[in-house]
Amino acid sequence: MTAPLRIATRKSALALWQAEHVATLLRQAHPGLQVELVPLSTRGDEILDRSLATIGGKGLFLKELEVAILDDRADIAVHSLKDVPAELEPGFVLSAILPRADAADAFISNHYANLAELPHVARVGTSSLRRQAQLRAVRPDLQLLDLRGNVNTRLAKLDEGHYDAIILACAGVERLGLGQRITARLASPDWLPAPGQGAIAVESRASDARVAELMAALGDPETQIAVDAERAMNERLGGSCAVAIGAWCVVAEYGLTLHGMVGNAHTGEILRAQADAKADTPVALGHEVAAMLIGLGAEAFLSPQR
Ligand SMILES: NCc1[nH]cc(CCC(=O)O)c1CC(=O)O
């Protein structure tokens, strides 16, 4: 019998759902394979009193999971791709990108149907600089308030009346079976999600051939192409939680369209660019849109906005 495959995961409900999902897919693809979860705490989970933008550092949600793999306490780690920095730690690879869920952000409110219906100076909860910049761009009057914690915590804070609305990713809300809480979708390309949003990634040791073989069954080529374009753009712009960057790549019959934005969370200024390419050049497309944004003056938006 072969050794069980051990999946390192964060302990939030969403992280556990995603890790269980990968476990289920692996058992289906490889009958007889034993799969176990190894739930762990990460720095990103423990620091809840400050926004990610002020903590700084990339990969706050990854490090402890990577250490578990290096210590041979786990074989793979499951992440939301949007939490995975553009550059991985040396020796690690993303061995599978799963089929993408809805990449869009969600507007969630108990009283108002959409962003336009929010009253003057309404309170909106989000600590994401990308979401803040896009909110300010269309509604400069809004009060933007910090909101951290896992998806359930954020919904509970909305329900307690601390906010008139909050912004979350559709994918996370839907995975938790809470899709009915989505009041309105913030549709792209007018509103852009984070690079990689809605996709689940499996990270493993670059040298682990057994894992590479097992993961081949899980990867989704179309999602891979889209997120390669989005992440290449983000990487070129030096993206992190400390800057407001949005990206969304459409994969269609004719090829790819990548929409990109860089914003300023304080002023609501937004720079936008888009370009098309054939489906086999997603990374070049990402670099092209990044260069267009830099040509428009993105540099001024890319020093950390604290
Ligand atoms: N920043 C935390 C995070 N990382 C991934 C998701 C949602 C799931 C996904 O995008 O795949 C969320 C919550 C949110 O932004 O609402």
GROMACS .gro file of N, CA and C in nm, residues 58-185:
model
  384
   58LYS      N    1   0.434   3.914   0.165
   58LYS     CA    2   0.351   3.835   0.075
   58LYS      C    3   0.339   3.694   0.130
   59GLY      N    4   0.233   3.626   0.094
   59GLY     CA    5   0.220   3.485   0.129
   59GLY      C    6   0.194   3.462   0.276
   60LEU      N    7   0.123   3.557   0.340
   60LEU     CA    8   0.092   3.543   0.483
   60LEU      C    9   0.012   3.418   0.515
   61PHE      N   10  -0.064   3.371   0.417
   61PHE     CA   11  -0.148   3.254   0.440
   61PHE      C   12  -0.077   3.124   0.398
   62LEU      N   13   0.046   3.136   0.348
   62LEU     CA   14   0.110   3.018   0.289
   62LEU      C   15   0.219   2.956   0.374
   63LYS      N   16   0.294   3.041   0.446
   63LYS     CA   17   0.422   2.999   0.500
   63LYS      C   18   0.413   2.872   0.584
   64GLU      N   19   0.322   2.870   0.681
   64GLU     CA   20   0.313   2.755   0.771
   64GLU      C   21   0.280   2.627   0.694
   65LEU      N   22   0.203   2.642   0.588
   65LEU     CA   23   0.168   2.524   0.509
   65LEU      C   24   0.290   2.474   0.432
   66GLU      N   25   0.371   2.569   0.383
   66GLU     CA   26   0.493   2.530   0.311
   66GLU      C   27   0.593   2.465   0.406
   67VAL      N   28   0.601   2.519   0.528
   67VAL     CA   29   0.693   2.460   0.627
   67VAL      C   30   0.651   2.316   0.656
   68ALA      N   31   0.522   2.291   0.664
   68ALA     CA   32   0.473   2.154   0.690
   68ALA      C   33   0.516   2.060   0.577
   69ILE      N   34   0.515   2.111   0.454
   69ILE     CA   35   0.559   2.027   0.341
   69ILE      C   36   0.710   2.001   0.351
   70LEU      N   37   0.786   2.107   0.383
   70LEU     CA   38   0.932   2.090   0.395
   70LEU      C   39   0.967   1.994   0.507
   71ASP      N   40   0.889   1.996   0.617
   71ASP     CA   41   0.913   1.908   0.732
   71ASP      C   42   0.857   1.767   0.710
   72ASP      N   43   0.800   1.744   0.594
   72ASP     CA   44   0.738   1.615   0.562
   72ASP      C   45   0.623   1.580   0.657
   73ARG      N   46   0.549   1.685   0.699
   73ARG     CA   47   0.423   1.661   0.772
   73ARG      C   48   0.305   1.666   0.676
   74ALA      N   49   0.330   1.710   0.552
   74ALA     CA   50   0.225   1.716   0.451
   74ALA      C   51   0.289   1.702   0.313
   75ASP      N   52   0.209   1.662   0.214
   75ASP     CA   53   0.260   1.646   0.078
   75ASP      C   54   0.220   1.762  -0.013
   76ILE      N   55   0.100   1.814   0.011
   76ILE     CA   56   0.053   1.926  -0.071
   76ILE      C   57  -0.015   2.028   0.020
   77ALA      N   58  -0.032   2.149  -0.031
   77ALA     CA   59  -0.110   2.251   0.038
   77ALA      C   60  -0.215   2.301  -0.059
   78VAL      N   61  -0.336   2.328  -0.007
   78VAL     CA   62  -0.444   2.380  -0.092
   78VAL      C   63  -0.466   2.526  -0.056
   79HIS      N   64  -0.468   2.611  -0.157
   79HIS     CA   65  -0.484   2.755  -0.137
   79HIS      C   66  -0.593   2.812  -0.228
   80SER      N   67  -0.650   2.924  -0.187
   80SER     CA   68  -0.719   3.011  -0.283
   80SER      C   69  -0.609   3.077  -0.364
   81LEU      N   70  -0.617   3.065  -0.497
   81LEU     CA   71  -0.505   3.115  -0.579
   81LEU      C   72  -0.480   3.263  -0.555
   82LYS      N   73  -0.585   3.340  -0.525
   82LYS     CA   74  -0.561   3.484  -0.510
   82LYS      C   75  -0.478   3.518  -0.387
   83ASP      N   76  -0.465   3.424  -0.294
   83ASP     CA   77  -0.378   3.446  -0.178
   83ASP      C   78  -0.234   3.402  -0.204
   84VAL      N   79  -0.208   3.345  -0.321
   84VAL     CA   80  -0.075   3.293  -0.353
   84VAL      C   81   0.005   3.402  -0.424
   85PRO      N   82   0.120   3.445  -0.367
   85PRO     CA   83   0.198   3.551  -0.430
   85PRO      C   84   0.244   3.511  -0.570
   86ALA      N   85   0.274   3.614  -0.650
   86ALA     CA   86   0.315   3.591  -0.788
   86ALA      C   87   0.436   3.498  -0.793
   87GLU      N   88   0.529   3.517  -0.698
   87GLU     CA   89   0.649   3.432  -0.696
   87GLU      C   90   0.643   3.338  -0.577
   88LEU      N   91   0.652   3.209  -0.603
   88LEU     CA   92   0.651   3.110  -0.495
   88LEU      C   93   0.788   3.104  -0.429
   89GLU      N   94   0.792   3.046  -0.309
   89GLU     CA   95   0.920   3.017  -0.244
   89GLU      C   96   0.996   2.918  -0.332
   90PRO      N   97   1.131   2.928  -0.333
   90PRO     CA   98   1.210   2.835  -0.416
   90PRO      C   99   1.178   2.690  -0.379
   91GLY      N  100   1.171   2.604  -0.479
   91GLY     CA  101   1.148   2.462  -0.454
   91GLY      C  102   1.002   2.423  -0.454
   92PHE      N  103   0.912   2.522  -0.465
   92PHE     CA  104   0.768   2.490  -0.469
   92PHE      C  105   0.711   2.518  -0.607
   93VAL      N  106   0.607   2.444  -0.642
   93VAL     CA  107   0.533   2.469  -0.767
   93VAL      C  108   0.384   2.462  -0.738
   94LEU      N  109   0.307   2.521  -0.829
   94LEU     CA  110   0.163   2.498  -0.826
   94LEU      C  111   0.138   2.378  -0.916
   95SER      N  112   0.107   2.265  -0.855
   95SER     CA  113   0.098   2.139  -0.930
   95SER      C  114  -0.040   2.117  -0.990
   96ALA      N  115  -0.139   2.195  -0.948
   96ALA     CA  116  -0.270   2.190  -1.013
   96ALA      C  117  -0.346   2.320  -0.988
   97ILE      N  118  -0.416   2.366  -1.091
   97ILE     CA  119  -0.512   2.476  -1.080
   97ILE      C  120  -0.647   2.415  -1.117
   98LEU      N  121  -0.742   2.417  -1.023
   98LEU     CA  122  -0.872   2.353  -1.045
   98LEU      C  123  -0.964   2.442  -1.128
   99PRO      N  124  -1.070   2.384  -1.185
   99PRO     CA  125  -1.166   2.465  -1.262
   99PRO      C  126  -1.217   2.582  -1.178
  100ARG      N  127  -1.224   2.697  -1.240
  100ARG     CA  128  -1.256   2.819  -1.169
  100ARG      C  129  -1.405   2.826  -1.136
  101ALA      N  130  -1.436   2.876  -1.017
  101ALA     CA  131  -1.574   2.912  -0.983
  101ALA      C  132  -1.598   3.055  -1.032
  102ASP      N  133  -1.711   3.114  -0.996
  102ASP     CA  134  -1.740   3.253  -1.032
  102ASP      C  135  -1.626   3.341  -0.979
  103ALA      N  136  -1.559   3.412  -1.069
  103ALA     CA  137  -1.445   3.495  -1.027
  103ALA      C  138  -1.489   3.631  -0.972
  104ALA      N  139  -1.617   3.665  -0.985
  104ALA     CA  140  -1.661   3.801  -0.952
  104ALA      C  141  -1.667   3.827  -0.802
  105ASP      N  142  -1.664   3.954  -0.767
  105ASP     CA  143  -1.694   3.996  -0.631
  105ASP      C  144  -1.845   4.004  -0.612
  106ALA      N  145  -1.886   4.000  -0.484
  106ALA     CA  146  -2.027   4.008  -0.450
  106ALA      C  147  -2.053   4.131  -0.364
  107PHE      N  148  -2.162   4.200  -0.393
  107PHE     CA  149  -2.214   4.306  -0.307
  107PHE      C  150  -2.315   4.239  -0.215
  108ILE      N  151  -2.297   4.254  -0.084
  108ILE     CA  152  -2.385   4.187   0.010
  108ILE      C  153  -2.441   4.288   0.109
  109SER      N  154  -2.574   4.297   0.113
  109SER     CA  155  -2.639   4.393   0.202
  109SER      C  156  -2.772   4.335   0.247
  110ASN      N  157  -2.812   4.371   0.368
  110ASN     CA  158  -2.942   4.326   0.417
  110ASN      C  159  -3.052   4.427   0.386
  111HIS      N  160  -3.014   4.544   0.332
  111HIS     CA  161  -3.114   4.650   0.313
  111HIS      C  162  -3.116   4.712   0.175
  112TYR      N  163  -3.007   4.700   0.099
  112TYR     CA  164  -2.997   4.773  -0.029
  112TYR      C  165  -2.963   4.676  -0.142
  113ALA      N  166  -3.028   4.696  -0.257
  113ALA     CA  167  -3.022   4.598  -0.366
  113ALA      C  168  -2.888   4.597  -0.440
  114ASN      N  169  -2.821   4.711  -0.443
  114ASN     CA  170  -2.693   4.719  -0.514
  114ASN      C  171  -2.619   4.846  -0.473
  115LEU      N  172  -2.499   4.859  -0.527
  115LEU     CA  173  -2.411   4.971  -0.492
  115LEU      C  174  -2.480   5.105  -0.515
  116ALA      N  175  -2.550   5.118  -0.629
  116ALA     CA  176  -2.612   5.246  -0.665
  116ALA      C  177  -2.721   5.285  -0.566
  117GLU      N  178  -2.784   5.187  -0.503
  117GLU     CA  179  -2.896   5.215  -0.411
  117GLU      C  180  -2.851   5.251  -0.270
  118LEU      N  181  -2.723   5.235  -0.241
  118LEU     CA  182  -2.675   5.270  -0.107
  118LEU      C  183  -2.698   5.419  -0.083
  119PRO      N  184  -2.747   5.456   0.035
  119PRO     CA  185  -2.768   5.598   0.063
  119PRO      C  186  -2.635   5.673   0.075
  120HIS      N  187  -2.643   5.805   0.070
  120HIS     CA  188  -2.528   5.892   0.085
  120HIS      C  189  -2.451   5.855   0.212
  121VAL      N  190  -2.319   5.852   0.203
  121VAL     CA  191  -2.225   5.819   0.311
  121VAL      C  192  -2.254   5.686   0.382
  122ALA      N  193  -2.311   5.591   0.309
  122ALA     CA  194  -2.333   5.458   0.367
  122ALA      C  195  -2.199   5.394   0.404
  123ARG      N  196  -2.206   5.300   0.501
  123ARG     CA  197  -2.085   5.234   0.552
  123ARG      C  198  -2.064   5.101   0.479
  124VAL      N  199  -1.949   5.088   0.412
  124VAL     CA  200  -1.920   4.964   0.340
  124VAL      C  201  -1.793   4.901   0.398
  125GLY      N  202  -1.802   4.773   0.431
  125GLY     CA  203  -1.690   4.702   0.492
  125GLY      C  204  -1.607   4.628   0.390
  126THR      N  205  -1.480   4.663   0.383
  126THR     CA  206  -1.381   4.586   0.306
  126THR      C  207  -1.243   4.639   0.340
  127SER      N  208  -1.149   4.550   0.364
  127SER     CA  209  -1.011   4.592   0.389
  127SER      C  210  -0.925   4.581   0.264
  128SER      N  211  -0.986   4.537   0.154
  128SER     CA  212  -0.910   4.518   0.030
  128SER      C  213  -0.893   4.653  -0.041
  129LEU      N  214  -0.769   4.690  -0.069
  129LEU     CA  215  -0.742   4.817  -0.137
  129LEU      C  216  -0.801   4.816  -0.278
  130ARG      N  217  -0.800   4.701  -0.342
  130ARG     CA  218  -0.860   4.689  -0.477
  130ARG      C  219  -1.010   4.719  -0.470
  131ARG      N  220  -1.078   4.664  -0.369
  131ARG     CA  221  -1.221   4.689  -0.357
  131ARG      C  222  -1.247   4.834  -0.317
  132GLN      N  223  -1.163   4.887  -0.227
  132GLN     CA  224  -1.180   5.027  -0.184
  132GLN      C  225  -1.165   5.122  -0.303
  133ALA      N  226  -1.063   5.100  -0.386
  133ALA     CA  227  -1.040   5.189  -0.501
  133ALA      C  228  -1.160   5.187  -0.595
  134GLN      N  229  -1.214   5.068  -0.619
  134GLN     CA  230  -1.327   5.058  -0.713
  134GLN      C  231  -1.455   5.116  -0.652
  135LEU      N  232  -1.472   5.103  -0.522
  135LEU     CA  233  -1.586   5.165  -0.455
  135LEU      C  234  -1.576   5.317  -0.465
  136ARG      N  235  -1.458   5.370  -0.429
  136ARG     CA  236  -1.437   5.516  -0.432
  136ARG      C  237  -1.460   5.572  -0.572
  137ALA      N  238  -1.420   5.496  -0.674
  137ALA     CA  239  -1.431   5.544  -0.812
  137ALA      C  240  -1.577   5.573  -0.848
  138VAL      N  241  -1.669   5.487  -0.803
  138VAL     CA  242  -1.809   5.508  -0.841
  138VAL      C  243  -1.890   5.579  -0.734
  139ARG      N  244  -1.844   5.571  -0.608
  139ARG     CA  245  -1.920   5.632  -0.499
  139ARG      C  246  -1.825   5.699  -0.399
  140PRO      N  247  -1.773   5.816  -0.437
  140PRO     CA  248  -1.675   5.883  -0.350
  140PRO      C  249  -1.731   5.919  -0.212
  141ASP      N  250  -1.864   5.918  -0.198
  141ASP     CA  251  -1.924   5.958  -0.070
  141ASP      C  252  -1.917   5.848   0.036
  142LEU      N  253  -1.899   5.723  -0.005
  142LEU     CA  254  -1.911   5.612   0.090
  142LEU      C  255  -1.808   5.618   0.201
  143GLN      N  256  -1.845   5.568   0.319
  143GLN     CA  257  -1.748   5.548   0.427
  143GLN      C  258  -1.696   5.407   0.415
  144LEU      N  259  -1.565   5.393   0.392
  144LEU     CA  260  -1.507   5.259   0.377
  144LEU      C  261  -1.446   5.218   0.510
  145LEU      N  262  -1.494   5.106   0.564
  145LEU     CA  263  -1.452   5.061   0.697
  145LEU      C  264  -1.381   4.928   0.687
  146ASP      N  265  -1.281   4.909   0.774
  146ASP     CA  266  -1.207   4.783   0.772
  146ASP      C  267  -1.297   4.665   0.806
  147LEU      N  268  -1.269   4.554   0.744
  147LEU     CA  269  -1.344   4.431   0.770
  147LEU      C  270  -1.252   4.314   0.740
  148ARG      N  271  -1.211   4.244   0.847
  148ARG     CA  272  -1.124   4.127   0.827
  148ARG      C  273  -1.190   4.005   0.889
  149GLY      N  274  -1.119   3.894   0.882
  149GLY     CA  275  -1.171   3.769   0.936
  149GLY      C  276  -1.222   3.681   0.823
  150ASN      N  277  -1.263   3.560   0.858
  150ASN     CA  278  -1.308   3.469   0.753
  150ASN      C  279  -1.449   3.505   0.706
  151VAL      N  280  -1.495   3.437   0.605
  151VAL     CA  281  -1.620   3.474   0.538
  151VAL      C  282  -1.736   3.478   0.638
  152ASN      N  283  -1.747   3.377   0.723
  152ASN     CA  284  -1.858   3.374   0.820
  152ASN      C  285  -1.852   3.490   0.919
  153THR      N  286  -1.731   3.522   0.965
  153THR     CA  287  -1.713   3.636   1.056
  153THR      C  288  -1.758   3.765   0.989
  154ARG      N  289  -1.720   3.782   0.864
  154ARG     CA  290  -1.755   3.906   0.794
  154ARG      C  291  -1.906   3.918   0.776
  155LEU      N  292  -1.971   3.807   0.742
  155LEU     CA  293  -2.117   3.811   0.727
  155LEU      C  294  -2.183   3.840   0.862
  156ALA      N  295  -2.128   3.784   0.970
  156ALA     CA  296  -2.185   3.808   1.104
  156ALA      C  297  -2.173   3.955   1.141
  157LYS      N  298  -2.060   4.018   1.105
  157LYS     CA  299  -2.042   4.161   1.136
  157LYS      C  300  -2.139   4.247   1.056
  158LEU      N  301  -2.170   4.207   0.934
  158LEU     CA  302  -2.273   4.277   0.856
  158LEU      C  303  -2.409   4.263   0.927
  159ASP      N  304  -2.439   4.140   0.968
  159ASP     CA  305  -2.570   4.113   1.029
  159ASP      C  306  -2.586   4.185   1.164
  160GLU      N  307  -2.473   4.210   1.232
  160GLU     CA  308  -2.478   4.283   1.359
  160GLU      C  309  -2.502   4.432   1.338
  161GLY      N  310  -2.499   4.477   1.212
  161GLY     CA  311  -2.531   4.616   1.184
  161GLY      C  312  -2.412   4.710   1.178
  162HIS      N  313  -2.290   4.654   1.175
  162HIS     CA  314  -2.172   4.741   1.168
  162HIS      C  315  -2.154   4.806   1.032
  163TYR      N  316  -2.219   4.751   0.930
  163TYR     CA  317  -2.203   4.799   0.792
  163TYR      C  318  -2.338   4.801   0.722
  164ASP      N  319  -2.351   4.888   0.620
  164ASP     CA  320  -2.470   4.885   0.535
  164ASP      C  321  -2.452   4.781   0.424
  165ALA      N  322  -2.328   4.752   0.389
  165ALA     CA  323  -2.298   4.650   0.288
  165ALA      C  324  -2.153   4.607   0.305
  166ILE      N  325  -2.122   4.490   0.255
  166ILE     CA  326  -1.983   4.443   0.251
  166ILE      C  327  -1.957   4.385   0.111
  167ILE      N  328  -1.828   4.371   0.079
  167ILE     CA  329  -1.790   4.310  -0.049
  167ILE      C  330  -1.712   4.183  -0.019
  168LEU      N  331  -1.754   4.073  -0.079
  168LEU     CA  332  -1.682   3.946  -0.065
  168LEU      C  333  -1.668   3.884  -0.204
  169ALA      N  334  -1.587   3.780  -0.213
  169ALA     CA  335  -1.578   3.705  -0.339
  169ALA      C  336  -1.698   3.612  -0.350
  170CYS      N  337  -1.763   3.610  -0.466
  170CYS     CA  338  -1.876   3.517  -0.489
  170CYS      C  339  -1.832   3.373  -0.460
  171ALA      N  340  -1.712   3.337  -0.505
  171ALA     CA  341  -1.668   3.197  -0.497
  171ALA      C  342  -1.669   3.145  -0.353
  172GLY      N  343  -1.615   3.225  -0.261
  172GLY     CA  344  -1.606   3.181  -0.122
  172GLY      C  345  -1.743   3.166  -0.060
  173VAL      N  346  -1.830   3.262  -0.088
  173VAL     CA  347  -1.965   3.260  -0.031
  173VAL      C  348  -2.042   3.138  -0.085
  174GLU      N  349  -2.026   3.113  -0.214
  174GLU     CA  350  -2.098   3.000  -0.274
  174GLU      C  351  -2.046   2.866  -0.224
  175ARG      N  352  -1.913   2.855  -0.209
  175ARG     CA  353  -1.857   2.727  -0.161
  175ARG      C  354  -1.910   2.693  -0.022
  176LEU      N  355  -1.938   2.794   0.058
  176LEU     CA  356  -1.987   2.769   0.193
  176LEU      C  357  -2.139   2.747   0.195
  177GLY      N  358  -2.200   2.740   0.078
  177GLY     CA  359  -2.344   2.716   0.070
  177GLY      C  360  -2.425   2.840   0.106
  178LEU      N  361  -2.363   2.958   0.095
  178LEU     CA  362  -2.428   3.082   0.135
  178LEU      C  363  -2.460   3.172   0.015
  179GLY      N  364  -2.470   3.111  -0.101
  179GLY     CA  365  -2.494   3.187  -0.225
  179GLY      C  366  -2.615   3.278  -0.217
  180GLN      N  367  -2.713   3.240  -0.135
  180GLN     CA  368  -2.835   3.323  -0.123
  180GLN      C  369  -2.805   3.456  -0.053
  181ARG      N  370  -2.687   3.468   0.009
  181ARG     CA  371  -2.650   3.596   0.073
  181ARG      C  372  -2.600   3.699  -0.029
  182ILE      N  373  -2.567   3.655  -0.150
  182ILE     CA  374  -2.517   3.749  -0.252
  182ILE      C  375  -2.632   3.837  -0.299
  183THR      N  376  -2.622   3.967  -0.272
  183THR     CA  377  -2.729   4.059  -0.309
  183THR      C  378  -2.717   4.097  -0.457
  184ALA      N  379  -2.594   4.123  -0.502
  184ALA     CA  380  -2.570   4.156  -0.642
  184ALA      C  381  -2.428   4.116  -0.679
  185ARG      N  382  -2.411   4.070  -0.803
  185ARG     CA  383  -2.276   4.041  -0.852
  185ARG      C  384  -2.215   4.171  -0.902
   0.00000   0.00000   0.00000
